[in-house]
Amino acid sequence: MLQLDRVMLNYGSFRALDGISLNVRDGELVVMLGANGAGKSSMFLAISGLRKLSGGSIKLAGGEITGASPATIVSRGLVHCPEGRKLFAHMSVAKNLMLGGYVHRGDKAGLKERLEQIYDMFPILREKRDNNAGSLSGGQQQMVAIGRALMGRPKLLLLDEPSLGLAPLVVRQVLDTIKAINASGTTVLLAEQNAYAALQIADRGYVIESGRVVLEGSRQELLNNDTVRRAYIGG
Ligand code: ATP
């Protein structure tokens, strides 16, 4: 589904991604672990076309997307749910969700049906559909961010730190939702600081440090790995 081959990304003279190679297969839920500043967000920005690569290539479903515009990449089935949610705080929940379907704006009936599916998945959003997104709790705002991404009908969903700043119980709910989205057929690439919780729902994972993949393995391999336990799980 997704293949990165020696991807490089520079910010001026600083190299944030230093030759990242990885793949995500159709139907998988893959987690990216890494400390603050390891390069997870930069990698997602590069994949979704929001940052220009300094080298390497990216393929989506076998087709080249290196250098393609974000709009083209979304229309090819890859949707990026950014770190920090990036909602339009002064717009209603319903309008935020509809914006996620912009690329399918020609299909009004399809969008309406999709919106109802999102409301079925997150009933609280149906109740709050006319409220400003900024007035919702952190967990509810994360539901809007995920719902907005789903409105783009992704084949591959990139989720950058969806549990950031949420209470432990809400983290659990968000991760369960992500697992359910994956189980219903959407491939997921998830960046998470909450390594233990994320590994519970993942098939496989990669660890990145200073813009490089330093480890990869199945859920069980990573859960049993001493480095992962020490650095990301604690003990
Ligand atoms: P976090 O979870 O804190 O976002 P991350 O793993 O997602 O961490 P990135 O945000 O991708 O890491 O950052 C990777 C490195 O690139 C960091 O050293 C960061 O300071 C640097 N960086 C990120 N964005 C920029 C930018 N716009 N200009 C310069 N340096 C940047």
PDB file of C-alpha atoms and ligand atoms in Angstrom:
ATOM      1  CA  MET A   1       0.000   0.000   0.000  1.00  0.00           C
ATOM      2  CA  LEU A   2       2.746   2.468   1.014  1.00  0.00           C
ATOM      3  CA  GLN A   3       6.443   2.228   0.328  1.00  0.00           C
ATOM      4  CA  LEU A   4       9.123   4.696   1.379  1.00  0.00           C
ATOM      5  CA  ASP A   5      12.545   4.256  -0.167  1.00  0.00           C
ATOM      6  CA  ARG A   6      15.474   6.175   1.384  1.00  0.00           C
ATOM      7  CA  VAL A   7      13.382   9.260   2.060  1.00  0.00           C
ATOM      8  CA  MET A   8      15.337  12.392   3.004  1.00  0.00           C
ATOM      9  CA  LEU A   9      13.936  15.668   4.240  1.00  0.00           C
ATOM     10  CA  ASN A  10      15.914  18.770   5.164  1.00  0.00           C
ATOM     11  CA  TYR A  11      14.882  21.929   6.972  1.00  0.00           C
ATOM     12  CA  GLY A  12      17.590  24.272   5.705  1.00  0.00           C
ATOM     13  CA  SER A  13      20.854  22.576   6.629  1.00  0.00           C
ATOM     14  CA  PHE A  14      19.179  20.338   9.252  1.00  0.00           C
ATOM     15  CA  ARG A  15      18.426  16.799   8.078  1.00  0.00           C
ATOM     16  CA  ALA A  16      15.158  15.697   9.733  1.00  0.00           C
ATOM     17  CA  LEU A  17      14.748  12.453   7.729  1.00  0.00           C
ATOM     18  CA  ASP A  18      17.921  10.620   6.896  1.00  0.00           C
ATOM     19  CA  GLY A  19      17.045   7.829   4.491  1.00  0.00           C
ATOM     20  CA  ILE A  20      13.815   6.320   5.832  1.00  0.00           C
ATOM     21  CA  SER A  21      12.737   3.083   4.143  1.00  0.00           C
ATOM     22  CA  LEU A  22       9.598   1.312   5.252  1.00  0.00           C
ATOM     23  CA  ASN A  23       6.421  -0.234   3.969  1.00  0.00           C
ATOM     24  CA  VAL A  24       2.817  -0.634   5.019  1.00  0.00           C
ATOM     25  CA  ARG A  25       0.860  -3.499   3.509  1.00  0.00           C
ATOM     26  CA  ASP A  26      -2.779  -3.459   2.534  1.00  0.00           C
ATOM     27  CA  GLY A  27      -4.993  -3.838   5.624  1.00  0.00           C
ATOM     28  CA  GLU A  28      -2.248  -3.421   8.217  1.00  0.00           C
ATOM     29  CA  LEU A  29      -2.125  -1.189  11.272  1.00  0.00           C
ATOM     30  CA  VAL A  30       1.487  -0.064  11.607  1.00  0.00           C
ATOM     31  CA  VAL A  31       2.780   2.077  14.457  1.00  0.00           C
ATOM     32  CA  MET A  32       5.725   4.507  14.370  1.00  0.00           C
ATOM     33  CA  LEU A  33       7.425   4.904  17.702  1.00  0.00           C
ATOM     34  CA  GLY A  34       9.984   7.581  18.462  1.00  0.00           C
ATOM     35  CA  ALA A  35      10.778  10.309  20.960  1.00  0.00           C
ATOM     36  CA  ASN A  36       9.836  13.952  20.471  1.00  0.00           C
ATOM     37  CA  GLY A  37      11.773  15.276  17.516  1.00  0.00           C
ATOM     38  CA  ALA A  38      12.626  11.846  16.077  1.00  0.00           C
ATOM     39  CA  GLY A  39      10.984  12.819  12.802  1.00  0.00           C
ATOM     40  CA  LYS A  40       7.546  11.180  12.865  1.00  0.00           C
ATOM     41  CA  SER A  41       5.617  14.324  11.954  1.00  0.00           C
ATOM     42  CA  SER A  42       8.172  15.248   9.291  1.00  0.00           C
ATOM     43  CA  MET A  43       7.734  11.805   7.768  1.00  0.00           C
ATOM     44  CA  PHE A  44       3.952  12.198   7.667  1.00  0.00           C
ATOM     45  CA  LEU A  45       4.261  15.669   6.125  1.00  0.00           C
ATOM     46  CA  ALA A  46       6.583  14.228   3.483  1.00  0.00           C
ATOM     47  CA  ILE A  47       4.227  11.322   2.716  1.00  0.00           C
ATOM     48  CA  SER A  48       1.194  13.569   2.318  1.00  0.00           C
ATOM     49  CA  GLY A  49       3.034  16.003   0.047  1.00  0.00           C
ATOM     50  CA  LEU A  50       3.088  18.890   2.513  1.00  0.00           C
ATOM     51  CA  ARG A  51       6.902  18.915   2.585  1.00  0.00           C
ATOM     52  CA  LYS A  52       9.166  18.433  -0.395  1.00  0.00           C
ATOM     53  CA  LEU A  53      11.590  15.510  -0.184  1.00  0.00           C
ATOM     54  CA  SER A  54      15.304  16.150  -0.412  1.00  0.00           C
ATOM     55  CA  GLY A  55      15.803  12.629  -1.728  1.00  0.00           C
ATOM     56  CA  GLY A  56      14.259   9.193  -2.045  1.00  0.00           C
ATOM     57  CA  SER A  57      10.834   8.171  -3.253  1.00  0.00           C
ATOM     58  CA  ILE A  58       7.356   7.301  -2.038  1.00  0.00           C
ATOM     59  CA  LYS A  59       4.879   4.935  -3.664  1.00  0.00           C
ATOM     60  CA  LEU A  60       1.201   4.546  -2.877  1.00  0.00           C
ATOM     61  CA  ALA A  61      -0.544   1.396  -4.092  1.00  0.00           C
ATOM     62  CA  GLY A  62       2.374   0.795  -6.451  1.00  0.00           C
ATOM     63  CA  GLY A  63       2.181   4.279  -8.069  1.00  0.00           C
ATOM     64  CA  GLU A  64       4.754   7.022  -7.591  1.00  0.00           C
ATOM     65  CA  ILE A  65       3.566   9.954  -5.427  1.00  0.00           C
ATOM     66  CA  THR A  66       6.980  11.563  -4.909  1.00  0.00           C
ATOM     67  CA  GLY A  67       6.552  15.292  -5.592  1.00  0.00           C
ATOM     68  CA  ALA A  68       2.759  15.023  -6.077  1.00  0.00           C
ATOM     69  CA  SER A  69       0.555  17.755  -4.591  1.00  0.00           C
ATOM     70  CA  PRO A  70      -1.334  17.109  -1.327  1.00  0.00           C
ATOM     71  CA  ALA A  71      -4.645  17.317  -3.239  1.00  0.00           C
ATOM     72  CA  THR A  72      -3.526  14.660  -5.723  1.00  0.00           C
ATOM     73  CA  ILE A  73      -2.352  12.425  -2.888  1.00  0.00           C
ATOM     74  CA  VAL A  74      -5.698  12.750  -1.059  1.00  0.00           C
ATOM     75  CA  SER A  75      -7.571  11.929  -4.246  1.00  0.00           C
ATOM     76  CA  ARG A  76      -5.395   8.794  -4.573  1.00  0.00           C
ATOM     77  CA  GLY A  77      -6.702   7.605  -1.195  1.00  0.00           C
ATOM     78  CA  LEU A  78      -4.191   8.802   1.402  1.00  0.00           C
ATOM     79  CA  VAL A  79      -5.503  11.087   4.157  1.00  0.00           C
ATOM     80  CA  HIS A  80      -3.374  12.674   6.888  1.00  0.00           C
ATOM     81  CA  CYS A  81      -4.886  13.467  10.286  1.00  0.00           C
ATOM     82  CA  PRO A  82      -2.331  15.932  11.684  1.00  0.00           C
ATOM     83  CA  GLU A  83      -0.796  16.258  15.114  1.00  0.00           C
ATOM     84  CA  GLY A  84      -2.667  18.780  17.257  1.00  0.00           C
ATOM     85  CA  ARG A  85      -5.936  18.064  15.392  1.00  0.00           C
ATOM     86  CA  LYS A  86      -5.877  21.382  13.483  1.00  0.00           C
ATOM     87  CA  LEU A  87      -9.644  21.860  13.576  1.00  0.00           C
ATOM     88  CA  PHE A  88     -11.379  25.040  12.475  1.00  0.00           C
ATOM     89  CA  ALA A  89     -12.319  26.015  16.033  1.00  0.00           C
ATOM     90  CA  HIS A  90     -14.885  28.675  15.088  1.00  0.00           C
ATOM     91  CA  MET A  91     -16.700  26.481  12.613  1.00  0.00           C
ATOM     92  CA  SER A  92     -19.349  23.914  13.513  1.00  0.00           C
ATOM     93  CA  VAL A  93     -18.588  20.230  13.944  1.00  0.00           C
ATOM     94  CA  ALA A  94     -20.642  19.468  10.813  1.00  0.00           C
ATOM     95  CA  LYS A  95     -18.693  21.991   8.692  1.00  0.00           C
ATOM     96  CA  ASN A  96     -15.360  20.640   9.925  1.00  0.00           C
ATOM     97  CA  LEU A  97     -16.450  17.147   8.944  1.00  0.00           C
ATOM     98  CA  MET A  98     -17.729  18.246   5.542  1.00  0.00           C
ATOM     99  CA  LEU A  99     -14.397  19.927   4.764  1.00  0.00           C
ATOM    100  CA  GLY A 100     -12.776  16.511   4.980  1.00  0.00           C
ATOM    101  CA  GLY A 101     -14.962  15.418   2.073  1.00  0.00           C
ATOM    102  CA  TYR A 102     -13.948  18.343  -0.166  1.00  0.00           C
ATOM    103  CA  VAL A 103     -12.206  16.092  -2.676  1.00  0.00           C
ATOM    104  CA  HIS A 104     -15.512  14.214  -3.183  1.00  0.00           C
ATOM    105  CA  ARG A 105     -17.619  17.406  -3.397  1.00  0.00           C
ATOM    106  CA  GLY A 106     -19.151  16.273  -6.694  1.00  0.00           C
ATOM    107  CA  ASP A 107     -20.821  13.347  -4.917  1.00  0.00           C
ATOM    108  CA  LYS A 108     -23.324  15.095  -2.611  1.00  0.00           C
ATOM    109  CA  ALA A 109     -25.375  11.959  -1.841  1.00  0.00           C
ATOM    110  CA  GLY A 110     -22.232   9.948  -1.070  1.00  0.00           C
ATOM    111  CA  LEU A 111     -20.975  12.653   1.279  1.00  0.00           C
ATOM    112  CA  LYS A 112     -24.279  12.806   3.128  1.00  0.00           C
ATOM    113  CA  GLU A 113     -24.254   9.060   3.603  1.00  0.00           C
ATOM    114  CA  ARG A 114     -20.639   9.162   4.776  1.00  0.00           C
ATOM    115  CA  LEU A 115     -21.470  11.924   7.265  1.00  0.00           C
ATOM    116  CA  GLU A 116     -24.227   9.755   8.742  1.00  0.00           C
ATOM    117  CA  GLN A 117     -21.732   6.885   9.074  1.00  0.00           C
ATOM    118  CA  ILE A 118     -19.367   9.193  10.980  1.00  0.00           C
ATOM    119  CA  TYR A 119     -22.231  10.259  13.272  1.00  0.00           C
ATOM    120  CA  ASP A 120     -23.080   6.584  13.846  1.00  0.00           C
ATOM    121  CA  MET A 121     -19.460   5.945  14.771  1.00  0.00           C
ATOM    122  CA  PHE A 122     -19.336   9.006  17.086  1.00  0.00           C
ATOM    123  CA  PRO A 123     -22.932   9.674  18.288  1.00  0.00           C
ATOM    124  CA  ILE A 124     -21.806  12.610  20.441  1.00  0.00           C
ATOM    125  CA  LEU A 125     -20.796  14.438  17.252  1.00  0.00           C
ATOM    126  CA  ARG A 126     -24.348  14.121  15.923  1.00  0.00           C
ATOM    127  CA  GLU A 127     -25.581  15.792  19.122  1.00  0.00           C
ATOM    128  CA  LYS A 128     -22.986  18.528  18.829  1.00  0.00           C
ATOM    129  CA  ARG A 129     -23.097  18.931  15.057  1.00  0.00           C
ATOM    130  CA  ASP A 130     -24.023  22.662  15.264  1.00  0.00           C
ATOM    131  CA  ASN A 131     -21.595  23.550  18.074  1.00  0.00           C
ATOM    132  CA  ASN A 132     -18.272  25.188  17.322  1.00  0.00           C
ATOM    133  CA  ALA A 133     -15.547  22.534  17.197  1.00  0.00           C
ATOM    134  CA  GLY A 134     -13.431  24.603  19.602  1.00  0.00           C
ATOM    135  CA  SER A 135     -16.058  24.242  22.350  1.00  0.00           C
ATOM    136  CA  LEU A 136     -15.707  20.426  22.493  1.00  0.00           C
ATOM    137  CA  SER A 137     -13.569  18.426  24.940  1.00  0.00           C
ATOM    138  CA  GLY A 138     -10.150  17.202  23.798  1.00  0.00           C
ATOM    139  CA  GLY A 139     -11.401  13.684  23.151  1.00  0.00           C
ATOM    140  CA  GLN A 140     -14.412  14.939  21.201  1.00  0.00           C
ATOM    141  CA  GLN A 141     -12.158  17.211  19.130  1.00  0.00           C
ATOM    142  CA  GLN A 142     -10.016  14.189  18.310  1.00  0.00           C
ATOM    143  CA  MET A 143     -13.175  12.395  17.143  1.00  0.00           C
ATOM    144  CA  VAL A 144     -13.891  15.350  14.836  1.00  0.00           C
ATOM    145  CA  ALA A 145     -10.324  15.202  13.487  1.00  0.00           C
ATOM    146  CA  ILE A 146     -10.597  11.462  12.811  1.00  0.00           C
ATOM    147  CA  GLY A 147     -14.115  11.855  11.405  1.00  0.00           C
ATOM    148  CA  ARG A 148     -12.956  14.646   9.103  1.00  0.00           C
ATOM    149  CA  ALA A 149     -10.151  12.410   7.823  1.00  0.00           C
ATOM    150  CA  LEU A 150     -12.621   9.556   7.229  1.00  0.00           C
ATOM    151  CA  MET A 151     -14.828  11.880   5.166  1.00  0.00           C
ATOM    152  CA  GLY A 152     -12.016  11.755   2.585  1.00  0.00           C
ATOM    153  CA  ARG A 153     -12.663   7.977   2.292  1.00  0.00           C
ATOM    154  CA  PRO A 154      -9.040   6.996   2.829  1.00  0.00           C
ATOM    155  CA  LYS A 155      -7.587   3.677   1.792  1.00  0.00           C
ATOM    156  CA  LEU A 156      -4.602   4.621   3.944  1.00  0.00           C
ATOM    157  CA  LEU A 157      -5.024   6.832   6.999  1.00  0.00           C
ATOM    158  CA  LEU A 158      -2.038   8.572   8.605  1.00  0.00           C
ATOM    159  CA  LEU A 159      -2.723   9.437  12.227  1.00  0.00           C
ATOM    160  CA  ASP A 160      -0.179  11.686  13.940  1.00  0.00           C
ATOM    161  CA  GLU A 161      -0.316  11.452  17.745  1.00  0.00           C
ATOM    162  CA  PRO A 162      -4.094  11.105  18.065  1.00  0.00           C
ATOM    163  CA  SER A 163      -3.896  10.567  21.829  1.00  0.00           C
ATOM    164  CA  LEU A 164      -1.777  13.635  22.572  1.00  0.00           C
ATOM    165  CA  GLY A 165      -3.023  15.508  25.634  1.00  0.00           C
ATOM    166  CA  LEU A 166      -5.928  13.147  26.341  1.00  0.00           C
ATOM    167  CA  ALA A 167      -6.787  11.480  29.662  1.00  0.00           C
ATOM    168  CA  PRO A 168      -5.834   7.760  29.880  1.00  0.00           C
ATOM    169  CA  LEU A 169      -9.420   6.525  29.575  1.00  0.00           C
ATOM    170  CA  VAL A 170      -9.977   8.684  26.497  1.00  0.00           C
ATOM    171  CA  VAL A 171      -6.669   7.459  25.016  1.00  0.00           C
ATOM    172  CA  ARG A 172      -8.006   3.927  25.281  1.00  0.00           C
ATOM    173  CA  GLN A 173     -11.260   4.917  23.531  1.00  0.00           C
ATOM    174  CA  VAL A 174      -9.424   6.700  20.719  1.00  0.00           C
ATOM    175  CA  LEU A 175      -7.124   3.714  20.145  1.00  0.00           C
ATOM    176  CA  ASP A 176     -10.087   1.296  20.205  1.00  0.00           C
ATOM    177  CA  THR A 177     -11.768   3.455  17.573  1.00  0.00           C
ATOM    178  CA  ILE A 178      -8.634   3.358  15.429  1.00  0.00           C
ATOM    179  CA  LYS A 179      -8.550  -0.423  15.726  1.00  0.00           C
ATOM    180  CA  ALA A 180     -12.195  -0.589  14.621  1.00  0.00           C
ATOM    181  CA  ILE A 181     -11.497   1.687  11.629  1.00  0.00           C
ATOM    182  CA  ASN A 182      -8.650  -0.623  10.640  1.00  0.00           C
ATOM    183  CA  ALA A 183     -10.800  -3.734  11.142  1.00  0.00           C
ATOM    184  CA  SER A 184     -13.386  -2.312   8.772  1.00  0.00           C
ATOM    185  CA  GLY A 185     -10.809  -2.181   5.974  1.00  0.00           C
ATOM    186  CA  THR A 186      -8.799   1.052   6.228  1.00  0.00           C
ATOM    187  CA  THR A 187      -5.025   0.626   6.354  1.00  0.00           C
ATOM    188  CA  VAL A 188      -3.525   2.738   9.159  1.00  0.00           C
ATOM    189  CA  LEU A 189      -0.106   4.245   9.843  1.00  0.00           C
ATOM    190  CA  LEU A 190      -0.099   5.609  13.370  1.00  0.00           C
ATOM    191  CA  ALA A 191       2.503   7.755  15.153  1.00  0.00           C
ATOM    192  CA  GLU A 192       2.225   7.469  18.917  1.00  0.00           C
ATOM    193  CA  GLN A 193       4.128   8.439  22.043  1.00  0.00           C
ATOM    194  CA  ASN A 194       1.895   6.090  24.011  1.00  0.00           C
ATOM    195  CA  ALA A 195       3.966   3.125  22.877  1.00  0.00           C
ATOM    196  CA  TYR A 196       2.473   0.415  25.043  1.00  0.00           C
ATOM    197  CA  ALA A 197      -1.140   1.289  24.244  1.00  0.00           C
ATOM    198  CA  ALA A 198      -0.363   1.701  20.541  1.00  0.00           C
ATOM    199  CA  LEU A 199       1.414  -1.657  20.337  1.00  0.00           C
ATOM    200  CA  GLN A 200      -1.680  -3.345  21.773  1.00  0.00           C
ATOM    201  CA  ILE A 201      -3.603  -2.487  18.612  1.00  0.00           C
ATOM    202  CA  ALA A 202      -0.793  -2.643  16.016  1.00  0.00           C
ATOM    203  CA  ASP A 203       0.240  -5.480  13.709  1.00  0.00           C
ATOM    204  CA  ARG A 204       3.788  -4.212  13.311  1.00  0.00           C
ATOM    205  CA  GLY A 205       5.885  -1.204  14.096  1.00  0.00           C
ATOM    206  CA  TYR A 206       8.998   0.814  13.408  1.00  0.00           C
ATOM    207  CA  VAL A 207      11.129   2.803  15.821  1.00  0.00           C
ATOM    208  CA  ILE A 208      12.722   5.956  14.494  1.00  0.00           C
ATOM    209  CA  GLU A 209      15.506   7.995  16.034  1.00  0.00           C
ATOM    210  CA  SER A 210      17.071  11.121  14.546  1.00  0.00           C
ATOM    211  CA  GLY A 211      15.318  10.597  11.222  1.00  0.00           C
ATOM    212  CA  ARG A 212      16.354   6.946  10.804  1.00  0.00           C
ATOM    213  CA  VAL A 213      14.611   3.606  11.266  1.00  0.00           C
ATOM    214  CA  VAL A 214      16.555   1.891  14.055  1.00  0.00           C
ATOM    215  CA  LEU A 215      14.251  -1.057  14.664  1.00  0.00           C
ATOM    216  CA  GLU A 216      11.287  -2.814  13.142  1.00  0.00           C
ATOM    217  CA  GLY A 217       9.250  -5.806  14.174  1.00  0.00           C
ATOM    218  CA  SER A 218       5.916  -7.372  14.901  1.00  0.00           C
ATOM    219  CA  ARG A 219       3.862  -6.158  17.855  1.00  0.00           C
ATOM    220  CA  GLN A 220       5.200  -8.981  19.994  1.00  0.00           C
ATOM    221  CA  GLU A 221       8.817  -8.470  18.945  1.00  0.00           C
ATOM    222  CA  LEU A 222       8.640  -4.788  19.834  1.00  0.00           C
ATOM    223  CA  LEU A 223       6.811  -5.412  23.103  1.00  0.00           C
ATOM    224  CA  ASN A 224       9.553  -7.894  24.085  1.00  0.00           C
ATOM    225  CA  ASN A 225      12.445  -5.753  22.874  1.00  0.00           C
ATOM    226  CA  ASP A 226      14.632  -4.413  25.698  1.00  0.00           C
ATOM    227  CA  THR A 227      15.389  -1.111  23.981  1.00  0.00           C
ATOM    228  CA  VAL A 228      11.704  -0.489  23.293  1.00  0.00           C
ATOM    229  CA  ARG A 229      10.782  -1.427  26.842  1.00  0.00           C
ATOM    230  CA  ARG A 230      13.431   0.827  28.351  1.00  0.00           C
ATOM    231  CA  ALA A 231      12.991   3.834  26.075  1.00  0.00           C
ATOM    232  CA  TYR A 232       9.277   3.818  25.279  1.00  0.00           C
ATOM    233  CA  ILE A 233       7.408   1.620  27.701  1.00  0.00           C
ATOM    234  CA  GLY A 234       9.284   2.072  30.957  1.00  0.00           C
ATOM    235  CA  GLY A 235      10.677  -1.088  32.447  1.00  0.00           C
TER     236      GLY A 235
HETATM  237  P1  ATP B   1       6.988  15.420  17.820  1.00  0.00           P
HETATM  238  O1  ATP B   1       6.225  14.283  18.337  1.00  0.00           O
HETATM  239  O2  ATP B   1       7.554  16.302  18.886  1.00  0.00           O
HETATM  240  O3  ATP B   1       6.294  16.193  16.738  1.00  0.00           O
HETATM  241  P2  ATP B   1       8.435  14.145  15.769  1.00  0.00           P
HETATM  242  O4  ATP B   1       9.052  12.810  15.905  1.00  0.00           O
HETATM  243  O5  ATP B   1       7.150  14.232  15.057  1.00  0.00           O
HETATM  244  O6  ATP B   1       8.288  14.789  17.177  1.00  0.00           O
HETATM  245  P3  ATP B   1       9.366  16.168  13.962  1.00  0.00           P
HETATM  246  O7  ATP B   1       8.324  17.149  14.370  1.00  0.00           O
HETATM  247  O8  ATP B   1       9.213  15.507  12.661  1.00  0.00           O
HETATM  248  O9  ATP B   1       9.517  15.054  15.078  1.00  0.00           O
HETATM  249  O10 ATP B   1      10.768  16.879  14.049  1.00  0.00           O
HETATM  250  C1  ATP B   1      11.991  16.268  13.606  1.00  0.00           C
HETATM  251  C2  ATP B   1      13.107  17.263  13.756  1.00  0.00           C
HETATM  252  O11 ATP B   1      12.944  18.297  12.797  1.00  0.00           O
HETATM  253  C3  ATP B   1      13.171  17.953  15.120  1.00  0.00           C
HETATM  254  O12 ATP B   1      14.522  18.125  15.474  1.00  0.00           O
HETATM  255  C4  ATP B   1      12.505  19.290  14.878  1.00  0.00           C
HETATM  256  O13 ATP B   1      13.023  20.274  15.751  1.00  0.00           O
HETATM  257  C5  ATP B   1      12.903  19.564  13.434  1.00  0.00           C
HETATM  258  N1  ATP B   1      11.892  20.374  12.738  1.00  0.00           N
HETATM  259  C6  ATP B   1      10.581  20.068  12.597  1.00  0.00           C
HETATM  260  N2  ATP B   1       9.937  20.999  11.868  1.00  0.00           N
HETATM  261  C7  ATP B   1      10.879  21.926  11.529  1.00  0.00           C
HETATM  262  C8  ATP B   1      10.846  23.130  10.782  1.00  0.00           C
HETATM  263  N3  ATP B   1       9.727  23.574  10.206  1.00  0.00           N
HETATM  264  N4  ATP B   1      12.009  23.823  10.651  1.00  0.00           N
HETATM  265  C9  ATP B   1      13.149  23.357  11.209  1.00  0.00           C
HETATM  266  N5  ATP B   1      13.250  22.225  11.920  1.00  0.00           N
HETATM  267  C10 ATP B   1      12.128  21.513  12.092  1.00  0.00           C
END
